[in-house]
Each structure stands twice: as structure tokens, then as C-alpha cells.
């Protein structure tokens, strides 16, 4: 787990400047921002959600961006053209098996024997909301914690995108 901690400390939250937190440590910064916004929104959106469940779901909602237990998800972009013209600071590692970020995160958590409640599991699985096809059956049926984490993630991402340097 020490290696995972080191990798987590430098993992970006996205690969492009126009997205959000595309810099070393961006994933931790983003996840903490999602948690802060989630705590602010909890009384209005999901008062029945516990702070513990919210904390777990927010901190692990993008854990799949770490990669797998052997490989990083994001690799530094070597092409200066891609960095300068497209703002692509990182590229996705083609050496790892394709999975959605939530699914990879859940796989990683079980790989390290981290147990989740059903509520936490669904909040992580559904954190991308209606933006991915796999979540379509949950449309307008999301559990309260999942809706809260998704909304907090949207707010945090919007804030981070507004701060991001433009390519």
C-alpha cells in the first residue's frame, strides 16, 4: 500500500488543462474539494447519508484514475506539441485493461480488501451520473448518496475548470 500512497500523492485528476486538476497531486486536491462540497450540500440533498459514507465515497469516487496495482492510468505527455497546442499534460496508459474510472476504482478497492457498504459502492459506481451508458438504468433512481457525490463532483469540477490555465 505504500506504493499506492506515493502514486496517489502525484496522480492528476485529468489529462488536459481544459478539464480539471491536470497536475501532480490534482486527484487528491479534487477529491478533497468534492468532499468539502459534499459536506456543504448534504443537509439539502441527502441528509440521511452519514458523514462517514460521504467521506468514503467522495475520497474514492475517482480512485480508478490511479490505474491498477501495477500501472499508472495517466502517463506524462512527451509530445511538446500536444502539451502546448492541446493542453494535454497526460495521456491514458494504453498498457492497462480498459475499464471505466468508477469500475476500475471499485476493482482497485477490492484488490486491497477495502470493504464498502452498498450505499458507498453505488455512489462510487454512479459518480459519473448519466454521462455514461452503464448508468442509464439508474436515471432518476439514484440513491441519495450517489446523487450527492455526483452533484458535489460536478460543482468541484466546474470550480476547478474555471481556475485552469487555458491551453
mmCIF file of C-alpha atoms in Angstrom:
data_model
loop_
_atom_site.group_PDB
_atom_site.id
_atom_site.type_symbol
_atom_site.label_atom_id
_atom_site.label_comp_id
_atom_site.label_asym_id
_atom_site.label_seq_id
_atom_site.Cartn_x
_atom_site.Cartn_y
_atom_site.Cartn_z
ATOM 1 C CA UNK A 1 0.000 0.000 0.000
ATOM 2 C CA UNK A 2 2.951 2.388 0.462
ATOM 3 C CA UNK A 3 3.495 2.457 -3.296
ATOM 4 C CA UNK A 4 -0.176 3.296 -3.833
ATOM 5 C CA UNK A 5 0.120 6.200 -1.390
ATOM 6 C CA UNK A 6 3.106 7.564 -3.261
ATOM 7 C CA UNK A 7 1.335 7.194 -6.604
ATOM 8 C CA UNK A 8 -1.821 8.788 -5.228
ATOM 9 C CA UNK A 9 0.164 11.802 -3.991
ATOM 10 C CA UNK A 10 1.276 12.672 -7.539
ATOM 11 C CA UNK A 11 -1.701 11.461 -9.582
ATOM 12 C CA UNK A 12 -3.507 14.124 -11.660
ATOM 13 C CA UNK A 13 -7.307 14.258 -11.741
ATOM 14 C CA UNK A 14 -7.390 14.625 -15.534
ATOM 15 C CA UNK A 15 -5.100 14.711 -18.514
ATOM 16 C CA UNK A 16 -5.892 18.079 -20.088
ATOM 17 C CA UNK A 17 -5.677 21.625 -18.793
ATOM 18 C CA UNK A 18 -9.190 22.371 -20.080
ATOM 19 C CA UNK A 19 -10.595 19.654 -17.838
ATOM 20 C CA UNK A 20 -9.659 19.866 -14.172
ATOM 21 C CA UNK A 21 -6.660 19.474 -11.867
ATOM 22 C CA UNK A 22 -4.323 18.207 -14.606
ATOM 23 C CA UNK A 23 -1.219 18.461 -12.458
ATOM 24 C CA UNK A 24 0.690 16.256 -9.981
ATOM 25 C CA UNK A 25 -1.442 15.908 -6.847
ATOM 26 C CA UNK A 26 -4.573 17.013 -8.687
ATOM 27 C CA UNK A 27 -6.530 13.873 -7.789
ATOM 28 C CA UNK A 28 -6.081 14.384 -4.048
ATOM 29 C CA UNK A 29 -6.915 18.084 -4.368
ATOM 30 C CA UNK A 30 -10.015 17.318 -6.446
ATOM 31 C CA UNK A 31 -11.229 14.535 -4.125
ATOM 32 C CA UNK A 32 -10.911 16.785 -1.068
ATOM 33 C CA UNK A 33 -12.793 19.555 -2.887
ATOM 34 C CA UNK A 34 -15.572 17.077 -3.745
ATOM 35 C CA UNK A 35 -15.754 16.072 -0.075
ATOM 36 C CA UNK A 36 -15.951 19.702 1.111
ATOM 37 C CA UNK A 37 -18.745 20.447 -1.369
ATOM 38 C CA UNK A 38 -20.497 17.192 -0.446
ATOM 39 C CA UNK A 39 -20.470 18.134 3.231
ATOM 40 C CA UNK A 40 -21.956 21.539 2.348
ATOM 41 C CA UNK A 41 -24.699 20.019 0.184
ATOM 42 C CA UNK A 42 -25.543 17.016 2.389
ATOM 43 C CA UNK A 43 -28.220 18.724 4.534
ATOM 44 C CA UNK A 44 -30.190 19.710 1.422
ATOM 45 C CA UNK A 45 -29.566 16.768 -0.921
ATOM 46 C CA UNK A 46 -29.032 13.705 1.258
ATOM 47 C CA UNK A 47 -29.497 14.362 4.985
ATOM 48 C CA UNK A 48 -29.860 10.613 5.574
ATOM 49 C CA UNK A 49 -26.316 9.964 4.273
ATOM 50 C CA UNK A 50 -23.753 9.623 7.039
ATOM 51 C CA UNK A 51 -20.607 11.736 7.019
ATOM 52 C CA UNK A 52 -18.581 8.503 7.055
ATOM 53 C CA UNK A 53 -20.262 7.128 3.922
ATOM 54 C CA UNK A 54 -19.973 10.519 2.218
ATOM 55 C CA UNK A 55 -16.278 10.732 3.083
ATOM 56 C CA UNK A 56 -15.538 7.254 1.732
ATOM 57 C CA UNK A 57 -17.497 7.836 -1.480
ATOM 58 C CA UNK A 58 -16.011 11.279 -2.153
ATOM 59 C CA UNK A 59 -12.422 10.305 -1.453
ATOM 60 C CA UNK A 60 -12.641 7.175 -3.614
ATOM 61 C CA UNK A 61 -15.004 8.394 -6.366
ATOM 62 C CA UNK A 62 -12.131 8.802 -8.869
ATOM 63 C CA UNK A 63 -9.758 6.215 -7.401
ATOM 64 C CA UNK A 64 -9.718 4.440 -10.773
ATOM 65 C CA UNK A 65 -7.658 7.331 -12.150
ATOM 66 C CA UNK A 66 -4.775 5.894 -10.173
ATOM 67 C CA UNK A 67 -4.627 2.977 -12.621
ATOM 68 C CA UNK A 68 -4.233 -0.565 -11.403
ATOM 69 C CA UNK A 69 -1.968 -2.073 -8.775
ATOM 70 C CA UNK A 70 0.929 -2.184 -11.260
ATOM 71 C CA UNK A 71 0.383 0.645 -13.758
ATOM 72 C CA UNK A 72 -0.456 4.330 -13.658
ATOM 73 C CA UNK A 73 -3.608 5.405 -15.512
ATOM 74 C CA UNK A 74 -2.066 8.705 -16.608
ATOM 75 C CA UNK A 75 1.396 8.978 -18.123
ATOM 76 C CA UNK A 76 3.167 12.285 -18.776
ATOM 77 C CA UNK A 77 2.623 13.512 -22.314
ATOM 78 C CA UNK A 78 6.032 13.532 -24.014
ATOM 79 C CA UNK A 79 4.881 15.456 -27.084
ATOM 80 C CA UNK A 80 5.504 19.170 -26.645
ATOM 81 C CA UNK A 81 3.000 19.825 -29.452
ATOM 82 C CA UNK A 82 0.232 18.004 -27.524
ATOM 83 C CA UNK A 83 1.144 19.858 -24.333
ATOM 84 C CA UNK A 84 1.414 23.324 -25.908
ATOM 85 C CA UNK A 85 -1.328 23.182 -28.559
ATOM 86 C CA UNK A 86 -3.904 20.915 -26.893
ATOM 87 C CA UNK A 87 -3.126 21.362 -23.201
ATOM 88 C CA UNK A 88 -2.728 17.583 -22.954
ATOM 89 C CA UNK A 89 -0.412 17.200 -19.993
ATOM 90 C CA UNK A 90 -1.017 13.470 -19.551
ATOM 91 C CA UNK A 91 -2.140 10.617 -21.759
ATOM 92 C CA UNK A 92 -4.014 7.480 -20.755
ATOM 93 C CA UNK A 93 -1.780 4.456 -20.384
ATOM 94 C CA UNK A 94 -2.604 2.075 -23.227
ATOM 95 C CA UNK A 95 -0.954 -0.822 -21.375
ATOM 96 C CA UNK A 96 -3.800 -1.225 -18.890
ATOM 97 C CA UNK A 97 -7.087 -3.032 -19.470
ATOM 98 C CA UNK A 98 -9.924 -0.658 -20.399
ATOM 99 C CA UNK A 99 -12.461 -0.057 -17.628
ATOM 100 C CA UNK A 100 -14.500 2.997 -16.739
ATOM 101 C CA UNK A 101 -12.879 5.046 -13.984
ATOM 102 C CA UNK A 102 -15.552 4.122 -11.384
ATOM 103 C CA UNK A 103 -15.323 0.423 -12.210
ATOM 104 C CA UNK A 104 -11.509 0.471 -12.074
ATOM 105 C CA UNK A 105 -11.685 2.256 -8.716
ATOM 106 C CA UNK A 106 -14.037 -0.354 -7.290
ATOM 107 C CA UNK A 107 -11.791 -3.112 -8.626
ATOM 108 C CA UNK A 108 -8.770 -1.476 -7.002
ATOM 109 C CA UNK A 109 -10.560 -1.147 -3.658
ATOM 110 C CA UNK A 110 -11.490 -4.830 -3.622
ATOM 111 C CA UNK A 111 -7.942 -5.720 -4.708
ATOM 112 C CA UNK A 112 -6.725 -4.080 -1.480
ATOM 113 C CA UNK A 113 -9.537 -5.660 0.593
ATOM 114 C CA UNK A 114 -11.255 -2.354 1.278
ATOM 115 C CA UNK A 115 -14.887 -3.095 2.091
ATOM 116 C CA UNK A 116 -17.683 -0.772 1.088
ATOM 117 C CA UNK A 117 -21.303 -0.554 2.066
ATOM 118 C CA UNK A 118 -23.842 -0.958 -0.727
ATOM 119 C CA UNK A 119 -24.530 2.777 -0.480
ATOM 120 C CA UNK A 120 -20.810 3.651 -0.837
ATOM 121 C CA UNK A 121 -20.366 1.163 -3.691
ATOM 122 C CA UNK A 122 -23.261 2.634 -5.679
ATOM 123 C CA UNK A 123 -22.109 6.203 -5.005
ATOM 124 C CA UNK A 124 -18.699 5.390 -6.485
ATOM 125 C CA UNK A 125 -20.129 3.326 -9.349
ATOM 126 C CA UNK A 126 -22.635 6.059 -10.280
ATOM 127 C CA UNK A 127 -20.416 9.103 -9.675
ATOM 128 C CA UNK A 128 -20.330 9.938 -13.385
ATOM 129 C CA UNK A 129 -24.114 10.195 -13.300
ATOM 130 C CA UNK A 130 -25.937 9.997 -16.586
ATOM 131 C CA UNK A 131 -22.790 10.682 -18.595
ATOM 132 C CA UNK A 132 -22.037 7.014 -19.171
ATOM 133 C CA UNK A 133 -24.333 4.418 -20.689
ATOM 134 C CA UNK A 134 -23.861 1.913 -17.850
ATOM 135 C CA UNK A 135 -25.691 4.294 -15.525
ATOM 136 C CA UNK A 136 -28.777 4.680 -17.707
ATOM 137 C CA UNK A 137 -30.893 2.202 -15.646
ATOM 138 C CA UNK A 138 -30.353 4.413 -12.581
ATOM 139 C CA UNK A 139 -31.554 7.617 -14.250
ATOM 140 C CA UNK A 140 -33.803 9.434 -11.759
ATOM 141 C CA UNK A 141 -33.444 6.440 -9.403
ATOM 142 C CA UNK A 142 -30.009 7.198 -7.961
ATOM 143 C CA UNK A 143 -29.670 6.547 -4.244
ATOM 144 C CA UNK A 144 -29.320 9.823 -2.276
ATOM 145 C CA UNK A 145 -25.596 9.399 -1.551
ATOM 146 C CA UNK A 146 -24.858 8.706 -5.230
ATOM 147 C CA UNK A 147 -26.768 11.830 -6.272
ATOM 148 C CA UNK A 148 -24.929 13.868 -3.642
ATOM 149 C CA UNK A 149 -21.457 12.657 -4.684
ATOM 150 C CA UNK A 150 -22.233 13.225 -8.360
ATOM 151 C CA UNK A 151 -23.508 16.752 -7.672
ATOM 152 C CA UNK A 152 -20.521 17.599 -5.460
ATOM 153 C CA UNK A 153 -18.200 16.296 -8.180
ATOM 154 C CA UNK A 154 -19.888 18.499 -10.794
ATOM 155 C CA UNK A 155 -19.565 21.572 -8.578
ATOM 156 C CA UNK A 156 -15.931 20.871 -7.744
ATOM 157 C CA UNK A 157 -15.054 20.198 -11.374
ATOM 158 C CA UNK A 158 -16.742 23.405 -12.533
ATOM 159 C CA UNK A 159 -14.771 25.392 -9.946
ATOM 160 C CA UNK A 160 -11.513 23.711 -10.983
ATOM 161 C CA UNK A 161 -12.153 24.233 -14.708
ATOM 162 C CA UNK A 162 -12.752 27.938 -14.101
ATOM 163 C CA UNK A 163 -9.327 28.134 -12.420
ATOM 164 C CA UNK A 164 -7.492 26.048 -15.023
ATOM 165 C CA UNK A 165 -4.996 27.750 -17.324
ATOM 166 C CA UNK A 166 -6.140 27.752 -20.913
ATOM 167 C CA UNK A 167 -4.098 25.833 -23.470
#
